[in-house]
C-alpha cells in the first residue's frame, strides 16, 4: 500500500513535466520542420548560382557568414579595402568553398541540432538582429540564400528551446525512473 501511495503521488509530477517538455518542443518543431523543408526545395543549380556570385548582395553575404558561424567555418583574413594596412574577416571565400562541397546540403540536413557548440550559437545571435538577415529581405536577393537563412534561424531557435527543455527532460527521466522503481516495489 505504501509504495502505491508514493507512486500515485509521482504520476501528476511526471505528467506535468512531460507536458512542459512537449509544449516547449511544440514551439520549436514547426520552425525546424519548415527550415528543413526550405532546404529540401534547394536544387544544385540554386547552390551553384549563389557560389558563382562574384560580388553577392549584402543579404546573401550575411546569410553565408551566419552559415559559416554555425558550421564553425573560419574566415579568411584579407586586406581591408578602406585601410590596406589592416586585415578583416572575409567569409565569402570560405562560403564559396563550402557551397562547392558536394556534401554541403547533407551537412545541413544532418546537422546535430541537439549539440550545437555554444560558441557557434553566440556567434550567430548578432546576425538575427541584422535587417539584411530578415528572411523576406534575403528572399528578394536569392531563393537559395533564403532557405539557408531560414535554416540558420531555425537552428538558433531550436537550440534556445532545447536548452530550456533539456533539464526538464532529465527531470522527467528521473521522475519516470523513480515511478518505475516504486511500482516494482
Short mmCIF file of C-alpha atoms in Angstrom, two decimals:
data_model
loop_
_atom_site.label_atom_id
_atom_site.label_comp_id
_atom_site.label_asym_id
_atom_site.label_seq_id
_atom_site.Cartn_x
_atom_site.Cartn_y
_atom_site.Cartn_z
CA UNK A 1 0.00 0.00 0.00
CA UNK A 2 2.81 2.42 0.93
CA UNK A 3 4.52 2.04 -2.46
CA UNK A 4 1.23 2.54 -4.26
CA UNK A 5 0.64 5.85 -2.44
CA UNK A 6 4.14 7.07 -3.26
CA UNK A 7 3.77 6.02 -6.87
CA UNK A 8 0.39 7.67 -7.34
CA UNK A 9 1.80 10.91 -5.89
CA UNK A 10 4.55 10.81 -8.55
CA UNK A 11 2.14 10.47 -11.51
CA UNK A 12 0.94 14.12 -11.58
CA UNK A 13 4.52 15.38 -11.39
CA UNK A 14 5.67 13.10 -14.21
CA UNK A 15 2.73 14.14 -16.40
CA UNK A 16 3.27 17.84 -15.65
CA UNK A 17 6.97 17.72 -16.61
CA UNK A 18 6.13 15.69 -19.71
CA UNK A 19 3.51 18.26 -20.75
CA UNK A 20 6.01 21.12 -20.24
CA UNK A 21 8.60 19.39 -22.45
CA UNK A 22 6.09 18.71 -25.19
CA UNK A 23 4.76 22.30 -25.09
CA UNK A 24 8.25 23.79 -25.38
CA UNK A 25 9.18 21.48 -28.26
CA UNK A 26 5.86 22.19 -29.99
CA UNK A 27 7.07 25.78 -30.43
CA UNK A 28 10.43 24.84 -31.96
CA UNK A 29 9.48 21.85 -34.12
CA UNK A 30 7.38 23.70 -36.74
CA UNK A 31 10.25 26.17 -37.29
CA UNK A 32 12.71 23.32 -37.60
CA UNK A 33 10.48 21.36 -40.00
CA UNK A 34 9.87 24.45 -42.12
CA UNK A 35 13.61 25.16 -42.31
CA UNK A 36 14.34 21.59 -43.38
CA UNK A 37 11.54 21.85 -45.96
CA UNK A 38 13.12 25.07 -47.26
CA UNK A 39 16.46 23.27 -47.57
CA UNK A 40 14.78 20.42 -49.44
CA UNK A 41 13.47 22.86 -52.08
CA UNK A 42 17.00 23.96 -52.94
CA UNK A 43 18.49 22.47 -56.06
CA UNK A 44 22.10 22.04 -57.07
CA UNK A 45 21.51 24.88 -59.55
CA UNK A 46 20.37 27.18 -56.70
CA UNK A 47 23.54 26.45 -54.74
CA UNK A 48 25.71 26.87 -57.84
CA UNK A 49 24.03 30.22 -58.55
CA UNK A 50 25.00 31.53 -55.10
CA UNK A 51 28.51 30.08 -55.28
CA UNK A 52 29.16 31.69 -58.66
CA UNK A 53 28.31 35.20 -57.45
CA UNK A 54 31.41 37.36 -57.74
CA UNK A 55 30.03 40.22 -55.70
CA UNK A 56 26.97 38.90 -53.84
CA UNK A 57 24.29 41.22 -52.48
CA UNK A 58 24.55 42.06 -48.76
CA UNK A 59 21.78 39.67 -47.64
CA UNK A 60 23.50 36.74 -49.40
CA UNK A 61 26.88 37.58 -47.84
CA UNK A 62 25.38 37.96 -44.36
CA UNK A 63 23.46 34.69 -44.71
CA UNK A 64 26.59 32.81 -45.72
CA UNK A 65 28.52 34.37 -42.83
CA UNK A 66 25.86 33.06 -40.45
CA UNK A 67 26.01 29.59 -42.06
CA UNK A 68 29.80 29.64 -41.65
CA UNK A 69 29.37 30.59 -37.99
CA UNK A 70 27.05 27.65 -37.32
CA UNK A 71 29.27 25.22 -39.21
CA UNK A 72 32.33 26.66 -37.45
CA UNK A 73 33.99 27.61 -40.75
CA UNK A 74 36.74 30.14 -40.16
CA UNK A 75 37.02 33.34 -42.23
CA UNK A 76 39.92 34.21 -44.47
CA UNK A 77 41.94 37.27 -43.39
CA UNK A 78 42.14 39.80 -46.22
CA UNK A 79 43.33 43.38 -46.56
CA UNK A 80 40.72 45.94 -45.51
CA UNK A 81 39.71 47.85 -48.68
CA UNK A 82 39.33 51.00 -46.58
CA UNK A 83 42.73 50.57 -44.91
CA UNK A 84 45.16 48.15 -46.61
CA UNK A 85 47.38 48.08 -43.52
CA UNK A 86 44.61 46.29 -41.60
CA UNK A 87 43.14 42.81 -42.07
CA UNK A 88 39.43 41.98 -41.99
CA UNK A 89 37.49 38.73 -41.88
CA UNK A 90 36.26 37.54 -45.26
CA UNK A 91 33.63 34.82 -45.16
CA UNK A 92 32.80 34.89 -48.86
CA UNK A 93 35.83 32.88 -49.98
CA UNK A 94 35.22 30.10 -47.41
CA UNK A 95 31.49 30.29 -48.25
CA UNK A 96 32.20 29.60 -51.91
CA UNK A 97 34.31 26.58 -50.91
CA UNK A 98 31.50 25.39 -48.62
CA UNK A 99 28.90 25.83 -51.37
CA UNK A 100 31.16 23.87 -53.74
CA UNK A 101 31.45 20.94 -51.33
CA UNK A 102 29.36 18.04 -52.66
CA UNK A 103 28.32 17.18 -49.08
CA UNK A 104 27.15 20.72 -48.20
CA UNK A 105 23.40 20.02 -48.27
CA UNK A 106 23.87 16.74 -46.41
CA UNK A 107 25.88 18.60 -43.74
CA UNK A 108 22.94 20.96 -43.22
CA UNK A 109 20.28 18.24 -43.25
CA UNK A 110 22.25 16.02 -40.84
CA UNK A 111 23.42 18.89 -38.61
CA UNK A 112 23.47 17.82 -34.96
CA UNK A 113 20.93 20.33 -33.70
CA UNK A 114 20.95 18.81 -30.22
CA UNK A 115 24.65 19.51 -29.71
CA UNK A 116 25.35 22.91 -31.26
CA UNK A 117 28.53 24.32 -29.70
CA UNK A 118 27.67 27.32 -27.50
CA UNK A 119 30.37 29.38 -29.26
CA UNK A 120 28.60 28.85 -32.60
CA UNK A 121 25.26 29.98 -31.17
CA UNK A 122 26.89 33.02 -29.57
CA UNK A 123 28.47 33.90 -32.91
CA UNK A 124 25.16 33.53 -34.81
CA UNK A 125 22.93 35.56 -32.47
CA UNK A 126 24.10 39.04 -33.63
CA UNK A 127 23.06 38.15 -37.19
CA UNK A 128 19.44 37.66 -36.10
CA UNK A 129 19.06 41.38 -35.48
CA UNK A 130 20.55 42.50 -38.79
CA UNK A 131 17.97 43.92 -41.24
CA UNK A 132 19.78 42.25 -44.15
CA UNK A 133 19.27 38.87 -42.43
CA UNK A 134 15.47 39.12 -42.28
CA UNK A 135 14.01 36.22 -44.30
CA UNK A 136 11.92 38.48 -46.59
CA UNK A 137 14.96 40.65 -47.36
CA UNK A 138 17.13 37.60 -48.08
CA UNK A 139 14.39 36.05 -50.25
CA UNK A 140 14.43 39.12 -52.52
CA UNK A 141 18.17 38.66 -53.03
CA UNK A 142 18.28 34.87 -53.55
CA UNK A 143 16.00 31.85 -53.20
CA UNK A 144 18.91 29.66 -52.09
CA UNK A 145 20.11 32.18 -49.52
CA UNK A 146 16.53 32.41 -48.21
CA UNK A 147 16.48 28.67 -47.48
CA UNK A 148 19.85 28.94 -45.74
CA UNK A 149 18.69 31.96 -43.73
CA UNK A 150 15.63 30.04 -42.53
CA UNK A 151 17.83 27.09 -41.61
CA UNK A 152 20.20 29.24 -39.51
CA UNK A 153 17.28 30.92 -37.75
CA UNK A 154 15.61 27.57 -37.05
CA UNK A 155 18.81 26.07 -35.63
CA UNK A 156 19.20 29.03 -33.26
CA UNK A 157 15.54 28.86 -32.18
CA UNK A 158 15.70 25.10 -31.69
CA UNK A 159 18.88 25.46 -29.65
CA UNK A 160 17.24 28.07 -27.41
CA UNK A 161 14.24 25.81 -26.76
CA UNK A 162 16.40 22.70 -26.38
CA UNK A 163 18.41 24.41 -23.63
CA UNK A 164 15.15 25.00 -21.74
CA UNK A 165 13.76 21.53 -22.43
CA UNK A 166 16.94 19.52 -21.68
CA UNK A 167 16.82 19.96 -17.87
CA UNK A 168 13.08 19.24 -17.95
CA UNK A 169 13.67 16.06 -19.96
CA UNK A 170 16.31 15.00 -17.44
CA UNK A 171 13.85 15.67 -14.60
CA UNK A 172 11.19 13.71 -16.48
CA UNK A 173 13.51 10.72 -16.95
CA UNK A 174 14.42 10.83 -13.25
CA UNK A 175 10.75 11.01 -12.22
CA UNK A 176 9.81 8.18 -14.57
CA UNK A 177 12.64 6.04 -13.17
CA UNK A 178 11.54 6.77 -9.59
CA UNK A 179 7.96 5.95 -10.51
CA UNK A 180 9.01 2.65 -12.14
CA UNK A 181 11.11 1.75 -9.05
CA UNK A 182 8.16 2.47 -6.77
CA UNK A 183 5.81 0.39 -8.92
CA UNK A 184 8.23 -2.55 -8.81
CA UNK A 185 8.31 -2.04 -5.02
#
